[in-house]
Amino acid sequence: MKRFTISIFIILILGISLFPNLVSAQPNEMPEWVSQVIQHWSNGNIDDVEFFYAMNFLANNNIITKDSFKNQLVKIQKTSDVEDTLVHSSYRVFVDSFPKDSELDHSIIDDAVLFWKKNNVNFILVDDQHMANAKIFWIKEMDGPNDGYVIKGDRIEIGLGTSIDGKWHGYDKKSITFLVKHELGHFLGCPHSADPQNIMYPKYNEYTKYDHLPVC
């Protein structure tokens, strides 16, 4: 992974340095050196996560546009779903393994990622927490009054249960899915909402759909 990280950013730096007149984005045009980067990615020579991160960097700095990126994907016959890298704000997320005695599964994360994608946020899962913008960790029981926290801006802790009369009770899958969606919202800077159907509502109700998207 590190090999890809170093190589693609060397290419970006060299491209911007050697071709300063070609870094201003045009609606349907793309610098040739960027096209070559995309071709290398298409051939499997560049890791997906680092490629998406680099393309967002270029778009945010007005070096390429969404239209030129889309046109280039058409040329190399890549599927349109990868256009999301520029349509959505992208963040890399590391998710710790569930406890061995847990019956929970990765569909919790899949549901949360899909939910936020509807709100124009693209969470890309990575295996290396050092590459992640956000890190999710599972805590058997939280010490404080809340079941989820965002700590120091990038560490997300999700409580998996609580003790009642000295006996620990695990939360169900739906509850934890809500917590993950909710805390990812706090990671993005979303405040609590007074709307009971908004995912940023501070209290969970198992009968609520939470289909109202927040404004962050």
mmCIF file of C-alpha atoms in Angstrom:
data_model
loop_
_atom_site.group_PDB
_atom_site.id
_atom_site.type_symbol
_atom_site.label_atom_id
_atom_site.label_comp_id
_atom_site.label_asym_id
_atom_site.label_seq_id
_atom_site.Cartn_x
_atom_site.Cartn_y
_atom_site.Cartn_z
ATOM 1 C CA MET A 1 0.000 0.000 0.000
ATOM 2 C CA LYS A 2 2.785 2.447 0.854
ATOM 3 C CA ARG A 3 4.420 1.849 -2.522
ATOM 4 C CA PHE A 4 1.266 3.028 -4.288
ATOM 5 C CA THR A 5 0.906 6.006 -1.952
ATOM 6 C CA ILE A 6 4.400 7.262 -2.661
ATOM 7 C CA SER A 7 4.279 6.712 -6.418
ATOM 8 C CA ILE A 8 0.972 8.420 -7.111
ATOM 9 C CA PHE A 9 1.815 11.525 -5.117
ATOM 10 C CA ILE A 10 5.216 11.791 -6.775
ATOM 11 C CA ILE A 11 3.334 11.775 -10.079
ATOM 12 C CA LEU A 12 0.984 14.507 -8.847
ATOM 13 C CA ILE A 13 3.816 16.705 -7.617
ATOM 14 C CA LEU A 14 5.819 16.250 -10.814
ATOM 15 C CA GLY A 15 2.775 16.892 -12.969
ATOM 16 C CA ILE A 16 1.874 20.119 -11.209
ATOM 17 C CA SER A 17 5.504 21.267 -11.185
ATOM 18 C CA LEU A 18 6.388 20.414 -14.783
ATOM 19 C CA PHE A 19 3.125 21.510 -16.382
ATOM 20 C CA PRO A 20 1.987 24.616 -14.471
ATOM 21 C CA ASN A 21 0.050 25.896 -17.480
ATOM 22 C CA LEU A 22 -2.055 22.749 -17.627
ATOM 23 C CA VAL A 23 -3.375 22.649 -14.091
ATOM 24 C CA SER A 24 -6.368 24.933 -14.567
ATOM 25 C CA ALA A 25 -9.459 22.789 -14.982
ATOM 26 C CA GLN A 26 -11.438 23.038 -18.221
ATOM 27 C CA PRO A 27 -14.983 21.631 -18.503
ATOM 28 C CA ASN A 28 -14.176 18.765 -20.866
ATOM 29 C CA GLU A 29 -10.391 18.674 -20.893
ATOM 30 C CA MET A 30 -7.836 16.933 -18.729
ATOM 31 C CA PRO A 31 -4.037 17.268 -18.549
ATOM 32 C CA GLU A 32 -2.342 14.388 -20.325
ATOM 33 C CA TRP A 33 -0.311 13.431 -17.260
ATOM 34 C CA VAL A 34 -3.533 13.040 -15.242
ATOM 35 C CA SER A 35 -4.989 10.872 -18.009
ATOM 36 C CA GLN A 36 -1.938 8.643 -17.704
ATOM 37 C CA VAL A 37 -2.491 8.320 -13.946
ATOM 38 C CA ILE A 38 -6.085 7.229 -14.600
ATOM 39 C CA GLN A 39 -4.881 4.715 -17.174
ATOM 40 C CA HIS A 40 -2.398 3.231 -14.681
ATOM 41 C CA TRP A 41 -5.216 2.899 -12.146
ATOM 42 C CA SER A 42 -7.420 1.248 -14.785
ATOM 43 C CA ASN A 43 -4.647 -1.285 -15.426
ATOM 44 C CA GLY A 44 -4.493 -2.140 -11.726
ATOM 45 C CA ASN A 45 -1.155 -0.440 -11.067
ATOM 46 C CA ILE A 46 -2.550 2.038 -8.523
ATOM 47 C CA ASP A 47 -4.571 1.206 -5.432
ATOM 48 C CA ASP A 48 -8.254 2.271 -5.503
ATOM 49 C CA VAL A 49 -8.193 4.153 -2.193
ATOM 50 C CA GLU A 50 -5.121 6.207 -3.035
ATOM 51 C CA PHE A 51 -6.424 6.858 -6.541
ATOM 52 C CA PHE A 52 -9.751 8.198 -5.251
ATOM 53 C CA TYR A 53 -7.929 10.323 -2.677
ATOM 54 C CA ALA A 54 -5.666 11.755 -5.379
ATOM 55 C CA MET A 55 -8.549 12.507 -7.758
ATOM 56 C CA ASN A 56 -10.379 14.360 -4.996
ATOM 57 C CA PHE A 57 -7.221 16.376 -4.356
ATOM 58 C CA LEU A 58 -7.014 17.340 -8.033
ATOM 59 C CA ALA A 59 -10.703 18.245 -8.199
ATOM 60 C CA ASN A 60 -10.613 20.286 -5.003
ATOM 61 C CA ASN A 61 -7.642 22.236 -6.369
ATOM 62 C CA ASN A 62 -9.377 22.910 -9.704
ATOM 63 C CA ILE A 63 -6.891 20.816 -11.667
ATOM 64 C CA ILE A 64 -9.582 18.551 -13.115
ATOM 65 C CA THR A 65 -13.369 18.777 -13.301
ATOM 66 C CA LYS A 66 -16.077 16.203 -12.792
ATOM 67 C CA ASP A 67 -16.942 16.385 -16.491
ATOM 68 C CA SER A 68 -13.383 15.773 -17.657
ATOM 69 C CA PHE A 69 -13.028 12.904 -15.193
ATOM 70 C CA LYS A 70 -16.280 11.357 -16.393
ATOM 71 C CA ASN A 71 -15.207 11.676 -20.035
ATOM 72 C CA GLN A 72 -11.918 9.967 -19.282
ATOM 73 C CA LEU A 73 -13.716 7.071 -17.598
ATOM 74 C CA VAL A 74 -15.863 6.659 -20.698
ATOM 75 C CA LYS A 75 -12.724 6.513 -22.848
ATOM 76 C CA ILE A 76 -11.228 3.688 -20.810
ATOM 77 C CA GLN A 77 -14.635 2.005 -20.444
ATOM 78 C CA LYS A 78 -14.738 2.131 -16.661
ATOM 79 C CA THR A 79 -18.133 1.723 -15.005
ATOM 80 C CA SER A 80 -19.893 4.921 -14.017
ATOM 81 C CA ASP A 81 -20.116 4.084 -10.320
ATOM 82 C CA VAL A 82 -16.528 5.217 -9.784
ATOM 83 C CA GLU A 83 -17.665 8.735 -10.642
ATOM 84 C CA ASP A 84 -18.776 8.913 -7.011
ATOM 85 C CA THR A 85 -15.205 9.728 -6.066
ATOM 86 C CA LEU A 86 -15.795 13.272 -7.341
ATOM 87 C CA VAL A 87 -19.546 13.556 -6.834
ATOM 88 C CA HIS A 88 -19.318 12.827 -3.130
ATOM 89 C CA SER A 89 -17.076 14.053 -0.354
ATOM 90 C CA SER A 90 -14.827 11.088 0.419
ATOM 91 C CA TYR A 91 -13.374 9.886 3.703
ATOM 92 C CA ARG A 92 -11.335 6.800 4.446
ATOM 93 C CA VAL A 93 -12.646 4.736 7.355
ATOM 94 C CA PHE A 94 -10.981 1.973 9.326
ATOM 95 C CA VAL A 95 -13.326 -0.419 11.157
ATOM 96 C CA ASP A 96 -11.983 -2.565 13.971
ATOM 97 C CA SER A 97 -12.954 -6.244 14.104
ATOM 98 C CA PHE A 98 -16.064 -7.160 16.047
ATOM 99 C CA PRO A 99 -15.464 -8.959 19.359
ATOM 100 C CA LYS A 100 -15.155 -12.718 18.890
ATOM 101 C CA ASP A 101 -18.223 -13.450 21.008
ATOM 102 C CA SER A 102 -20.367 -10.944 19.078
ATOM 103 C CA GLU A 103 -23.141 -11.981 16.698
ATOM 104 C CA LEU A 104 -22.864 -8.696 14.806
ATOM 105 C CA ASP A 105 -21.615 -8.593 11.223
ATOM 106 C CA HIS A 106 -20.249 -6.209 8.626
ATOM 107 C CA SER A 107 -23.697 -5.391 7.230
ATOM 108 C CA ILE A 108 -23.898 -2.772 9.999
ATOM 109 C CA ILE A 109 -21.093 -0.846 8.329
ATOM 110 C CA ASP A 110 -22.501 -1.448 4.853
ATOM 111 C CA ASP A 111 -25.851 0.036 5.906
ATOM 112 C CA ALA A 112 -24.169 3.078 7.448
ATOM 113 C CA VAL A 113 -22.003 3.686 4.375
ATOM 114 C CA LEU A 114 -25.032 3.448 2.079
ATOM 115 C CA PHE A 115 -27.022 5.823 4.279
ATOM 116 C CA TRP A 116 -24.373 8.540 4.147
ATOM 117 C CA LYS A 117 -23.827 8.050 0.446
ATOM 118 C CA LYS A 118 -27.408 9.271 -0.011
ATOM 119 C CA ASN A 119 -26.276 12.448 1.716
ATOM 120 C CA ASN A 120 -23.375 12.920 -0.724
ATOM 121 C CA VAL A 121 -20.720 11.510 1.588
ATOM 122 C CA ASN A 122 -18.604 8.602 0.401
ATOM 123 C CA PHE A 123 -16.948 6.512 3.117
ATOM 124 C CA ILE A 124 -14.192 4.302 1.708
ATOM 125 C CA LEU A 125 -13.217 1.372 3.935
ATOM 126 C CA VAL A 126 -9.502 0.778 4.456
ATOM 127 C CA ASP A 127 -7.582 -1.934 6.306
ATOM 128 C CA ASP A 128 -4.835 0.319 7.656
ATOM 129 C CA GLN A 129 -5.984 2.674 10.410
ATOM 130 C CA HIS A 130 -2.990 4.931 9.763
ATOM 131 C CA MET A 131 -4.467 5.759 6.348
ATOM 132 C CA ALA A 132 -7.939 6.489 7.724
ATOM 133 C CA ASN A 133 -9.650 9.808 8.328
ATOM 134 C CA ALA A 134 -11.983 8.094 10.794
ATOM 135 C CA LYS A 135 -11.516 4.979 12.912
ATOM 136 C CA ILE A 136 -14.390 2.953 14.385
ATOM 137 C CA PHE A 137 -13.817 0.869 17.512
ATOM 138 C CA TRP A 138 -16.274 -1.350 19.364
ATOM 139 C CA ILE A 139 -16.546 -0.970 23.143
ATOM 140 C CA LYS A 140 -18.345 -3.626 25.162
ATOM 141 C CA GLU A 141 -19.805 -1.025 27.521
ATOM 142 C CA MET A 142 -19.235 2.711 27.582
ATOM 143 C CA ASP A 143 -18.220 4.401 30.828
ATOM 144 C CA GLY A 144 -20.172 7.605 30.225
ATOM 145 C CA PRO A 145 -23.876 8.301 29.740
ATOM 146 C CA ASN A 146 -23.747 7.964 25.949
ATOM 147 C CA ASP A 147 -23.368 4.854 23.813
ATOM 148 C CA GLY A 148 -21.201 6.532 21.211
ATOM 149 C CA TYR A 149 -18.464 9.140 21.118
ATOM 150 C CA VAL A 150 -16.175 10.861 18.642
ATOM 151 C CA ILE A 151 -12.827 11.368 20.363
ATOM 152 C CA LYS A 152 -10.153 13.788 19.142
ATOM 153 C CA GLY A 153 -11.989 14.252 15.873
ATOM 154 C CA ASP A 154 -11.254 10.898 14.247
ATOM 155 C CA ARG A 155 -11.727 8.076 16.762
ATOM 156 C CA ILE A 156 -15.310 6.800 16.897
ATOM 157 C CA GLU A 157 -16.252 4.529 19.787
ATOM 158 C CA ILE A 158 -19.482 2.541 19.643
ATOM 159 C CA GLY A 159 -20.925 0.866 22.736
ATOM 160 C CA LEU A 160 -22.217 -2.653 22.207
ATOM 161 C CA GLY A 161 -24.336 -3.013 25.323
ATOM 162 C CA THR A 162 -25.049 -2.057 28.913
ATOM 163 C CA SER A 163 -25.300 -3.686 32.331
ATOM 164 C CA ILE A 164 -28.643 -4.012 34.082
ATOM 165 C CA ASP A 165 -28.707 -5.342 37.650
ATOM 166 C CA GLY A 166 -25.156 -6.541 37.240
ATOM 167 C CA LYS A 167 -25.831 -8.449 34.018
ATOM 168 C CA TRP A 168 -24.569 -7.278 30.642
ATOM 169 C CA HIS A 169 -27.083 -7.009 27.801
ATOM 170 C CA GLY A 170 -25.953 -6.529 24.220
ATOM 171 C CA TYR A 171 -27.718 -4.108 21.900
ATOM 172 C CA ASP A 172 -29.414 -5.480 18.818
ATOM 173 C CA LYS A 173 -28.115 -4.979 15.296
ATOM 174 C CA LYS A 174 -30.567 -2.204 14.461
ATOM 175 C CA SER A 175 -29.545 -0.175 17.511
ATOM 176 C CA ILE A 176 -25.850 -0.424 16.726
ATOM 177 C CA THR A 177 -26.448 0.470 13.084
ATOM 178 C CA PHE A 178 -28.172 3.637 14.279
ATOM 179 C CA LEU A 179 -25.217 4.421 16.547
ATOM 180 C CA VAL A 180 -22.714 4.022 13.709
ATOM 181 C CA LYS A 181 -24.710 6.286 11.381
ATOM 182 C CA HIS A 182 -25.208 8.823 14.170
ATOM 183 C CA GLU A 183 -21.563 8.969 15.234
ATOM 184 C CA LEU A 184 -20.367 9.203 11.642
ATOM 185 C CA GLY A 185 -22.608 12.258 11.490
ATOM 186 C CA HIS A 186 -20.793 13.770 14.464
ATOM 187 C CA PHE A 187 -17.485 12.950 12.776
ATOM 188 C CA LEU A 188 -18.699 15.032 9.821
ATOM 189 C CA GLY A 189 -19.593 17.885 12.147
ATOM 190 C CA CYS A 190 -23.361 17.361 12.208
ATOM 191 C CA PRO A 191 -25.060 18.608 15.397
ATOM 192 C CA HIS A 192 -27.984 16.925 17.099
ATOM 193 C CA SER A 193 -31.381 17.413 15.487
ATOM 194 C CA ALA A 194 -34.747 18.078 17.109
ATOM 195 C CA ASP A 195 -36.429 16.055 14.351
ATOM 196 C CA PRO A 196 -37.273 12.591 15.780
ATOM 197 C CA GLN A 197 -36.884 11.033 12.310
ATOM 198 C CA ASN A 198 -33.447 12.528 11.681
ATOM 199 C CA ILE A 199 -30.409 10.287 12.162
ATOM 200 C CA MET A 200 -28.889 13.010 14.349
ATOM 201 C CA TYR A 201 -31.758 12.848 16.833
ATOM 202 C CA PRO A 202 -30.047 12.100 20.171
ATOM 203 C CA LYS A 203 -32.335 9.243 21.237
ATOM 204 C CA TYR A 204 -32.915 5.927 19.497
ATOM 205 C CA ASN A 205 -36.390 4.490 18.955
ATOM 206 C CA GLU A 206 -36.666 1.048 17.394
ATOM 207 C CA TYR A 207 -39.905 1.986 15.613
ATOM 208 C CA THR A 208 -38.480 5.044 13.841
ATOM 209 C CA LYS A 209 -37.129 4.785 10.287
ATOM 210 C CA TYR A 210 -34.685 7.705 10.602
ATOM 211 C CA ASP A 211 -35.067 8.467 6.920
ATOM 212 C CA HIS A 212 -34.569 12.233 7.224
ATOM 213 C CA LEU A 213 -31.077 13.211 6.145
ATOM 214 C CA PRO A 214 -29.181 15.739 8.263
ATOM 215 C CA VAL A 215 -27.842 19.078 7.128
ATOM 216 C CA CYS A 216 -24.206 19.290 8.193
#
